[in-house]
């Protein structure tokens, strides 16, 4: 629990909880938590965790789609921390996020390191509908965003590309420029400030193409 009297800030968790029954990308295996020891037998509890690097709220690194792309461990820590703004697209109801929808927020985007796309799709987390007909970035919109030299793009859906995409073109447009992707965000509706501090530190995985993250928003009280 954060002591608000001392820190004068509020922290909002933007991450889904990892557990064996959680939703995962179609075809992937859910994480497994197998006991290695117990308090009753060993005096301490320890679990072996087996998981994809792209489970739950997670980061895609360039190595995810580029053979010689930077891995999670290659990227400097400051790539995962900075100022952010939310682009509220829920009211549009559109399947495709176009440049015109982003330009309404251009002045804020210019002042931020991260752009978080709030589509409202996280409300479908846990149901089959989460994996179909979710909003995705258009290729032109992705290209427009990387021109802003931001550190990352986040979304409250399973992917920035269509679920059946075999080319992952939007991923490639963003990751080619080192713009990390944060997928499966949640709780974006709790953020009312236009600009706030965002952190999405990953596990430091050698040659990692992605990693789960405990993404958070830090708001001024």
PDB file of C-alpha atoms in Angstrom:
ATOM      1  CA  UNK A   1       0.000   0.000   0.000  1.00  0.00           C
ATOM      2  CA  UNK A   2       1.398   3.385  -0.996  1.00  0.00           C
ATOM      3  CA  UNK A   3       1.499   5.970   1.801  1.00  0.00           C
ATOM      4  CA  UNK A   4      -0.221   8.908   0.096  1.00  0.00           C
ATOM      5  CA  UNK A   5       0.856  11.332   2.857  1.00  0.00           C
ATOM      6  CA  UNK A   6       4.515  10.850   1.977  1.00  0.00           C
ATOM      7  CA  UNK A   7       4.473  10.301  -1.785  1.00  0.00           C
ATOM      8  CA  UNK A   8       1.678  12.711  -2.816  1.00  0.00           C
ATOM      9  CA  UNK A   9       0.828  10.472  -5.769  1.00  0.00           C
ATOM     10  CA  UNK A  10      -1.568   7.748  -6.846  1.00  0.00           C
ATOM     11  CA  UNK A  11      -0.527   4.540  -8.607  1.00  0.00           C
ATOM     12  CA  UNK A  12      -2.960   2.727 -10.929  1.00  0.00           C
ATOM     13  CA  UNK A  13      -2.274  -0.856 -11.953  1.00  0.00           C
ATOM     14  CA  UNK A  14      -2.711  -1.262 -15.725  1.00  0.00           C
ATOM     15  CA  UNK A  15      -1.858  -4.990 -15.764  1.00  0.00           C
ATOM     16  CA  UNK A  16      -3.849  -8.209 -15.832  1.00  0.00           C
ATOM     17  CA  UNK A  17      -3.116 -10.865 -13.201  1.00  0.00           C
ATOM     18  CA  UNK A  18      -1.191 -13.942 -14.377  1.00  0.00           C
ATOM     19  CA  UNK A  19      -2.817 -17.278 -13.550  1.00  0.00           C
ATOM     20  CA  UNK A  20      -3.231 -20.728 -15.179  1.00  0.00           C
ATOM     21  CA  UNK A  21      -6.783 -20.077 -16.433  1.00  0.00           C
ATOM     22  CA  UNK A  22      -6.079 -16.654 -17.914  1.00  0.00           C
ATOM     23  CA  UNK A  23      -6.817 -15.776 -21.561  1.00  0.00           C
ATOM     24  CA  UNK A  24      -3.866 -16.172 -23.930  1.00  0.00           C
ATOM     25  CA  UNK A  25      -3.322 -15.528 -27.631  1.00  0.00           C
ATOM     26  CA  UNK A  26      -5.049 -18.299 -29.622  1.00  0.00           C
ATOM     27  CA  UNK A  27      -2.652 -21.233 -30.018  1.00  0.00           C
ATOM     28  CA  UNK A  28      -0.430 -20.199 -27.090  1.00  0.00           C
ATOM     29  CA  UNK A  29      -0.278 -22.132 -23.837  1.00  0.00           C
ATOM     30  CA  UNK A  30      -1.399 -20.500 -20.591  1.00  0.00           C
ATOM     31  CA  UNK A  31       1.221 -20.024 -17.891  1.00  0.00           C
ATOM     32  CA  UNK A  32       1.824 -22.977 -15.557  1.00  0.00           C
ATOM     33  CA  UNK A  33       2.680 -22.636 -11.875  1.00  0.00           C
ATOM     34  CA  UNK A  34       4.050 -25.925 -10.537  1.00  0.00           C
ATOM     35  CA  UNK A  35       5.070 -26.269  -6.865  1.00  0.00           C
ATOM     36  CA  UNK A  36       8.730 -27.067  -6.255  1.00  0.00           C
ATOM     37  CA  UNK A  37       8.555 -26.835  -2.470  1.00  0.00           C
ATOM     38  CA  UNK A  38       6.041 -26.150   0.256  1.00  0.00           C
ATOM     39  CA  UNK A  39       6.084 -24.532   3.665  1.00  0.00           C
ATOM     40  CA  UNK A  40       4.821 -27.763   5.236  1.00  0.00           C
ATOM     41  CA  UNK A  41       7.620 -29.913   3.753  1.00  0.00           C
ATOM     42  CA  UNK A  42      10.509 -27.506   3.155  1.00  0.00           C
ATOM     43  CA  UNK A  43       9.782 -24.523   5.355  1.00  0.00           C
ATOM     44  CA  UNK A  44       9.340 -22.260   2.329  1.00  0.00           C
ATOM     45  CA  UNK A  45       7.155 -22.079  -0.786  1.00  0.00           C
ATOM     46  CA  UNK A  46       8.497 -21.924  -4.336  1.00  0.00           C
ATOM     47  CA  UNK A  47       6.878 -22.369  -7.730  1.00  0.00           C
ATOM     48  CA  UNK A  48       8.306 -23.164 -11.133  1.00  0.00           C
ATOM     49  CA  UNK A  49       6.724 -20.811 -13.677  1.00  0.00           C
ATOM     50  CA  UNK A  50       6.483 -21.850 -17.320  1.00  0.00           C
ATOM     51  CA  UNK A  51       5.191 -19.147 -19.612  1.00  0.00           C
ATOM     52  CA  UNK A  52       5.400 -17.408 -22.959  1.00  0.00           C
ATOM     53  CA  UNK A  53       6.997 -13.984 -22.892  1.00  0.00           C
ATOM     54  CA  UNK A  54       3.822 -12.612 -24.456  1.00  0.00           C
ATOM     55  CA  UNK A  55       1.307 -13.563 -21.800  1.00  0.00           C
ATOM     56  CA  UNK A  56      -1.029 -11.098 -20.100  1.00  0.00           C
ATOM     57  CA  UNK A  57      -0.002  -7.454 -20.144  1.00  0.00           C
ATOM     58  CA  UNK A  58       3.299  -7.638 -21.973  1.00  0.00           C
ATOM     59  CA  UNK A  59       5.886  -5.842 -24.081  1.00  0.00           C
ATOM     60  CA  UNK A  60       6.940  -6.696 -27.634  1.00  0.00           C
ATOM     61  CA  UNK A  61      10.598  -5.972 -28.394  1.00  0.00           C
ATOM     62  CA  UNK A  62      12.018  -5.589 -31.935  1.00  0.00           C
ATOM     63  CA  UNK A  63      13.333  -9.180 -31.727  1.00  0.00           C
ATOM     64  CA  UNK A  64       9.696 -10.324 -31.794  1.00  0.00           C
ATOM     65  CA  UNK A  65       9.479  -9.678 -35.549  1.00  0.00           C
ATOM     66  CA  UNK A  66      13.058  -8.949 -36.651  1.00  0.00           C
ATOM     67  CA  UNK A  67      15.754 -11.631 -36.706  1.00  0.00           C
ATOM     68  CA  UNK A  68      18.489  -9.237 -35.598  1.00  0.00           C
ATOM     69  CA  UNK A  69      16.210  -6.911 -33.678  1.00  0.00           C
ATOM     70  CA  UNK A  70      16.996  -5.688 -30.177  1.00  0.00           C
ATOM     71  CA  UNK A  71      15.909  -8.003 -27.388  1.00  0.00           C
ATOM     72  CA  UNK A  72      14.235  -6.979 -24.150  1.00  0.00           C
ATOM     73  CA  UNK A  73      17.608  -7.106 -22.362  1.00  0.00           C
ATOM     74  CA  UNK A  74      19.242  -4.986 -25.090  1.00  0.00           C
ATOM     75  CA  UNK A  75      16.887  -2.051 -24.649  1.00  0.00           C
ATOM     76  CA  UNK A  76      17.911   0.646 -22.149  1.00  0.00           C
ATOM     77  CA  UNK A  77      15.743   1.032 -19.067  1.00  0.00           C
ATOM     78  CA  UNK A  78      14.597   4.502 -20.048  1.00  0.00           C
ATOM     79  CA  UNK A  79      12.684   2.939 -22.960  1.00  0.00           C
ATOM     80  CA  UNK A  80      10.174   1.612 -20.425  1.00  0.00           C
ATOM     81  CA  UNK A  81       9.539   4.773 -18.403  1.00  0.00           C
ATOM     82  CA  UNK A  82       8.343   8.274 -19.165  1.00  0.00           C
ATOM     83  CA  UNK A  83       5.366  10.531 -19.731  1.00  0.00           C
ATOM     84  CA  UNK A  84       2.213   9.174 -21.329  1.00  0.00           C
ATOM     85  CA  UNK A  85      -1.150  10.273 -22.615  1.00  0.00           C
ATOM     86  CA  UNK A  86      -4.341   8.328 -23.298  1.00  0.00           C
ATOM     87  CA  UNK A  87      -6.074   8.489 -26.668  1.00  0.00           C
ATOM     88  CA  UNK A  88      -9.762   7.869 -25.964  1.00  0.00           C
ATOM     89  CA  UNK A  89     -11.069   5.914 -28.962  1.00  0.00           C
ATOM     90  CA  UNK A  90     -13.862   4.050 -27.198  1.00  0.00           C
ATOM     91  CA  UNK A  91     -16.456   6.609 -28.247  1.00  0.00           C
ATOM     92  CA  UNK A  92     -15.598   6.179 -31.951  1.00  0.00           C
ATOM     93  CA  UNK A  93     -16.589   2.517 -32.067  1.00  0.00           C
ATOM     94  CA  UNK A  94     -14.255   2.113 -35.029  1.00  0.00           C
ATOM     95  CA  UNK A  95     -12.442  -1.122 -35.878  1.00  0.00           C
ATOM     96  CA  UNK A  96      -9.510   0.748 -37.372  1.00  0.00           C
ATOM     97  CA  UNK A  97      -7.547   3.489 -35.650  1.00  0.00           C
ATOM     98  CA  UNK A  98      -6.701   6.069 -38.291  1.00  0.00           C
ATOM     99  CA  UNK A  99      -4.418   9.123 -38.348  1.00  0.00           C
ATOM    100  CA  UNK A 100      -7.377  11.517 -38.166  1.00  0.00           C
ATOM    101  CA  UNK A 101      -8.417  10.024 -34.825  1.00  0.00           C
ATOM    102  CA  UNK A 102      -4.938  10.579 -33.410  1.00  0.00           C
ATOM    103  CA  UNK A 103      -4.438  14.104 -34.702  1.00  0.00           C
ATOM    104  CA  UNK A 104      -7.079  15.393 -32.283  1.00  0.00           C
ATOM    105  CA  UNK A 105      -4.519  14.647 -29.564  1.00  0.00           C
ATOM    106  CA  UNK A 106      -1.402  15.673 -31.508  1.00  0.00           C
ATOM    107  CA  UNK A 107      -0.260  18.427 -29.139  1.00  0.00           C
ATOM    108  CA  UNK A 108      -0.347  16.005 -26.203  1.00  0.00           C
ATOM    109  CA  UNK A 109       1.350  13.245 -28.199  1.00  0.00           C
ATOM    110  CA  UNK A 110       4.149  15.663 -29.073  1.00  0.00           C
ATOM    111  CA  UNK A 111       4.804  16.186 -25.358  1.00  0.00           C
ATOM    112  CA  UNK A 112       4.788  12.494 -24.359  1.00  0.00           C
ATOM    113  CA  UNK A 113       6.969   9.386 -24.507  1.00  0.00           C
ATOM    114  CA  UNK A 114       4.098   6.888 -24.640  1.00  0.00           C
ATOM    115  CA  UNK A 115       0.726   6.815 -26.376  1.00  0.00           C
ATOM    116  CA  UNK A 116      -1.854   4.510 -24.767  1.00  0.00           C
ATOM    117  CA  UNK A 117      -4.832   3.634 -26.962  1.00  0.00           C
ATOM    118  CA  UNK A 118      -8.001   3.283 -24.914  1.00  0.00           C
ATOM    119  CA  UNK A 119     -10.509   1.316 -27.005  1.00  0.00           C
ATOM    120  CA  UNK A 120     -12.585  -0.108 -24.161  1.00  0.00           C
ATOM    121  CA  UNK A 121     -11.811  -3.622 -25.376  1.00  0.00           C
ATOM    122  CA  UNK A 122     -10.425  -4.726 -22.007  1.00  0.00           C
ATOM    123  CA  UNK A 123     -14.025  -5.110 -20.808  1.00  0.00           C
ATOM    124  CA  UNK A 124     -14.122  -8.293 -22.929  1.00  0.00           C
ATOM    125  CA  UNK A 125     -11.124  -9.831 -21.110  1.00  0.00           C
ATOM    126  CA  UNK A 126     -12.018 -13.391 -20.128  1.00  0.00           C
ATOM    127  CA  UNK A 127     -14.544 -13.957 -22.920  1.00  0.00           C
ATOM    128  CA  UNK A 128     -14.137 -15.380 -26.425  1.00  0.00           C
ATOM    129  CA  UNK A 129     -15.126 -12.014 -27.892  1.00  0.00           C
ATOM    130  CA  UNK A 130     -11.822 -10.555 -26.686  1.00  0.00           C
ATOM    131  CA  UNK A 131     -10.053 -12.287 -29.590  1.00  0.00           C
ATOM    132  CA  UNK A 132     -12.180 -11.078 -32.502  1.00  0.00           C
ATOM    133  CA  UNK A 133     -13.109  -7.757 -34.092  1.00  0.00           C
ATOM    134  CA  UNK A 134     -10.994  -5.709 -31.689  1.00  0.00           C
ATOM    135  CA  UNK A 135      -9.720  -2.257 -32.764  1.00  0.00           C
ATOM    136  CA  UNK A 136      -6.305  -2.206 -34.452  1.00  0.00           C
ATOM    137  CA  UNK A 137      -3.942   0.487 -35.704  1.00  0.00           C
ATOM    138  CA  UNK A 138      -3.909   1.184 -39.416  1.00  0.00           C
ATOM    139  CA  UNK A 139      -0.517   1.034 -41.101  1.00  0.00           C
ATOM    140  CA  UNK A 140      -0.629   4.770 -41.837  1.00  0.00           C
ATOM    141  CA  UNK A 141      -1.491   5.587 -38.223  1.00  0.00           C
ATOM    142  CA  UNK A 142       1.398   3.439 -36.998  1.00  0.00           C
ATOM    143  CA  UNK A 143       3.744   5.228 -39.392  1.00  0.00           C
ATOM    144  CA  UNK A 144       2.484   8.611 -38.168  1.00  0.00           C
ATOM    145  CA  UNK A 145       3.127   7.638 -34.553  1.00  0.00           C
ATOM    146  CA  UNK A 146       6.722   6.514 -35.106  1.00  0.00           C
ATOM    147  CA  UNK A 147       7.430   9.872 -36.745  1.00  0.00           C
ATOM    148  CA  UNK A 148       6.687  11.405 -33.332  1.00  0.00           C
ATOM    149  CA  UNK A 149       9.759   9.620 -31.897  1.00  0.00           C
ATOM    150  CA  UNK A 150       7.806   8.181 -28.988  1.00  0.00           C
ATOM    151  CA  UNK A 151       9.131   5.320 -26.870  1.00  0.00           C
ATOM    152  CA  UNK A 152       6.094   3.089 -27.048  1.00  0.00           C
ATOM    153  CA  UNK A 153       2.480   2.461 -28.024  1.00  0.00           C
ATOM    154  CA  UNK A 154       0.098   0.633 -25.704  1.00  0.00           C
ATOM    155  CA  UNK A 155      -3.368  -0.787 -26.295  1.00  0.00           C
ATOM    156  CA  UNK A 156      -6.075  -2.438 -24.179  1.00  0.00           C
ATOM    157  CA  UNK A 157      -6.509  -5.272 -26.687  1.00  0.00           C
ATOM    158  CA  UNK A 158      -4.709  -8.496 -27.618  1.00  0.00           C
ATOM    159  CA  UNK A 159      -2.737  -6.996 -30.527  1.00  0.00           C
ATOM    160  CA  UNK A 160      -2.083  -3.908 -32.645  1.00  0.00           C
ATOM    161  CA  UNK A 161      -2.525  -6.151 -35.717  1.00  0.00           C
ATOM    162  CA  UNK A 162      -5.506  -8.237 -36.815  1.00  0.00           C
ATOM    163  CA  UNK A 163      -5.763 -11.573 -34.975  1.00  0.00           C
ATOM    164  CA  UNK A 164      -5.193 -13.548 -38.201  1.00  0.00           C
ATOM    165  CA  UNK A 165      -2.394 -11.371 -39.566  1.00  0.00           C
ATOM    166  CA  UNK A 166       0.512 -13.368 -40.984  1.00  0.00           C
ATOM    167  CA  UNK A 167       2.647 -10.333 -41.838  1.00  0.00           C
ATOM    168  CA  UNK A 168       2.302  -8.369 -38.554  1.00  0.00           C
ATOM    169  CA  UNK A 169       2.831  -5.210 -40.559  1.00  0.00           C
ATOM    170  CA  UNK A 170       1.844  -2.792 -37.790  1.00  0.00           C
ATOM    171  CA  UNK A 171       4.199  -4.553 -35.374  1.00  0.00           C
ATOM    172  CA  UNK A 172       6.999  -4.199 -37.910  1.00  0.00           C
ATOM    173  CA  UNK A 173       6.346  -0.513 -38.556  1.00  0.00           C
ATOM    174  CA  UNK A 174       6.553   0.283 -34.843  1.00  0.00           C
ATOM    175  CA  UNK A 175       9.341  -2.088 -33.840  1.00  0.00           C
ATOM    176  CA  UNK A 176      11.590  -1.231 -36.788  1.00  0.00           C
ATOM    177  CA  UNK A 177      12.051   2.192 -35.184  1.00  0.00           C
ATOM    178  CA  UNK A 178      12.461   0.750 -31.690  1.00  0.00           C
ATOM    179  CA  UNK A 179       8.978   1.829 -30.618  1.00  0.00           C
ATOM    180  CA  UNK A 180       7.990  -0.830 -28.093  1.00  0.00           C
ATOM    181  CA  UNK A 181       4.458  -2.247 -28.037  1.00  0.00           C
ATOM    182  CA  UNK A 182       2.519  -2.835 -24.821  1.00  0.00           C
ATOM    183  CA  UNK A 183      -0.509  -5.110 -25.320  1.00  0.00           C
ATOM    184  CA  UNK A 184      -3.370  -6.223 -23.047  1.00  0.00           C
ATOM    185  CA  UNK A 185      -3.453  -3.090 -20.917  1.00  0.00           C
ATOM    186  CA  UNK A 186      -6.391  -2.611 -18.559  1.00  0.00           C
ATOM    187  CA  UNK A 187      -7.904  -0.012 -16.206  1.00  0.00           C
ATOM    188  CA  UNK A 188      -7.211   2.873 -18.578  1.00  0.00           C
ATOM    189  CA  UNK A 189     -10.632   4.296 -17.712  1.00  0.00           C
ATOM    190  CA  UNK A 190      -9.343   5.144 -14.215  1.00  0.00           C
ATOM    191  CA  UNK A 191      -6.894   7.691 -15.585  1.00  0.00           C
ATOM    192  CA  UNK A 192      -8.332  11.193 -15.866  1.00  0.00           C
ATOM    193  CA  UNK A 193      -5.128  13.226 -16.169  1.00  0.00           C
ATOM    194  CA  UNK A 194      -4.142  14.233 -19.697  1.00  0.00           C
ATOM    195  CA  UNK A 195      -0.440  13.572 -19.114  1.00  0.00           C
ATOM    196  CA  UNK A 196       0.985  11.278 -16.439  1.00  0.00           C
ATOM    197  CA  UNK A 197       4.002   9.113 -15.651  1.00  0.00           C
ATOM    198  CA  UNK A 198       3.983   5.600 -17.121  1.00  0.00           C
ATOM    199  CA  UNK A 199       6.186   2.626 -16.280  1.00  0.00           C
ATOM    200  CA  UNK A 200       6.249  -0.797 -17.977  1.00  0.00           C
ATOM    201  CA  UNK A 201       9.493  -2.375 -16.772  1.00  0.00           C
ATOM    202  CA  UNK A 202      10.013  -5.900 -18.183  1.00  0.00           C
ATOM    203  CA  UNK A 203      11.947  -8.876 -16.891  1.00  0.00           C
ATOM    204  CA  UNK A 204      15.561  -8.695 -18.067  1.00  0.00           C
ATOM    205  CA  UNK A 205      15.459 -11.721 -20.374  1.00  0.00           C
ATOM    206  CA  UNK A 206      18.539 -12.491 -22.468  1.00  0.00           C
ATOM    207  CA  UNK A 207      17.528 -12.684 -26.152  1.00  0.00           C
ATOM    208  CA  UNK A 208      13.957 -12.045 -25.022  1.00  0.00           C
ATOM    209  CA  UNK A 209      11.524 -11.095 -27.778  1.00  0.00           C
ATOM    210  CA  UNK A 210       8.956 -10.012 -25.199  1.00  0.00           C
ATOM    211  CA  UNK A 211       8.185  -9.980 -21.501  1.00  0.00           C
ATOM    212  CA  UNK A 212       5.249  -9.676 -19.127  1.00  0.00           C
ATOM    213  CA  UNK A 213       5.191  -6.303 -17.410  1.00  0.00           C
ATOM    214  CA  UNK A 214       3.579  -4.732 -14.365  1.00  0.00           C
ATOM    215  CA  UNK A 215       2.479  -1.617 -16.213  1.00  0.00           C
ATOM    216  CA  UNK A 216       1.459   1.274 -13.986  1.00  0.00           C
ATOM    217  CA  UNK A 217       0.314   4.873 -14.221  1.00  0.00           C
ATOM    218  CA  UNK A 218       1.664   7.309 -11.620  1.00  0.00           C
ATOM    219  CA  UNK A 219      -0.680  10.223 -11.091  1.00  0.00           C
ATOM    220  CA  UNK A 220      -0.215  13.450  -9.202  1.00  0.00           C
ATOM    221  CA  UNK A 221      -2.498  13.520  -6.173  1.00  0.00           C
TER     222      UNK A 221
END
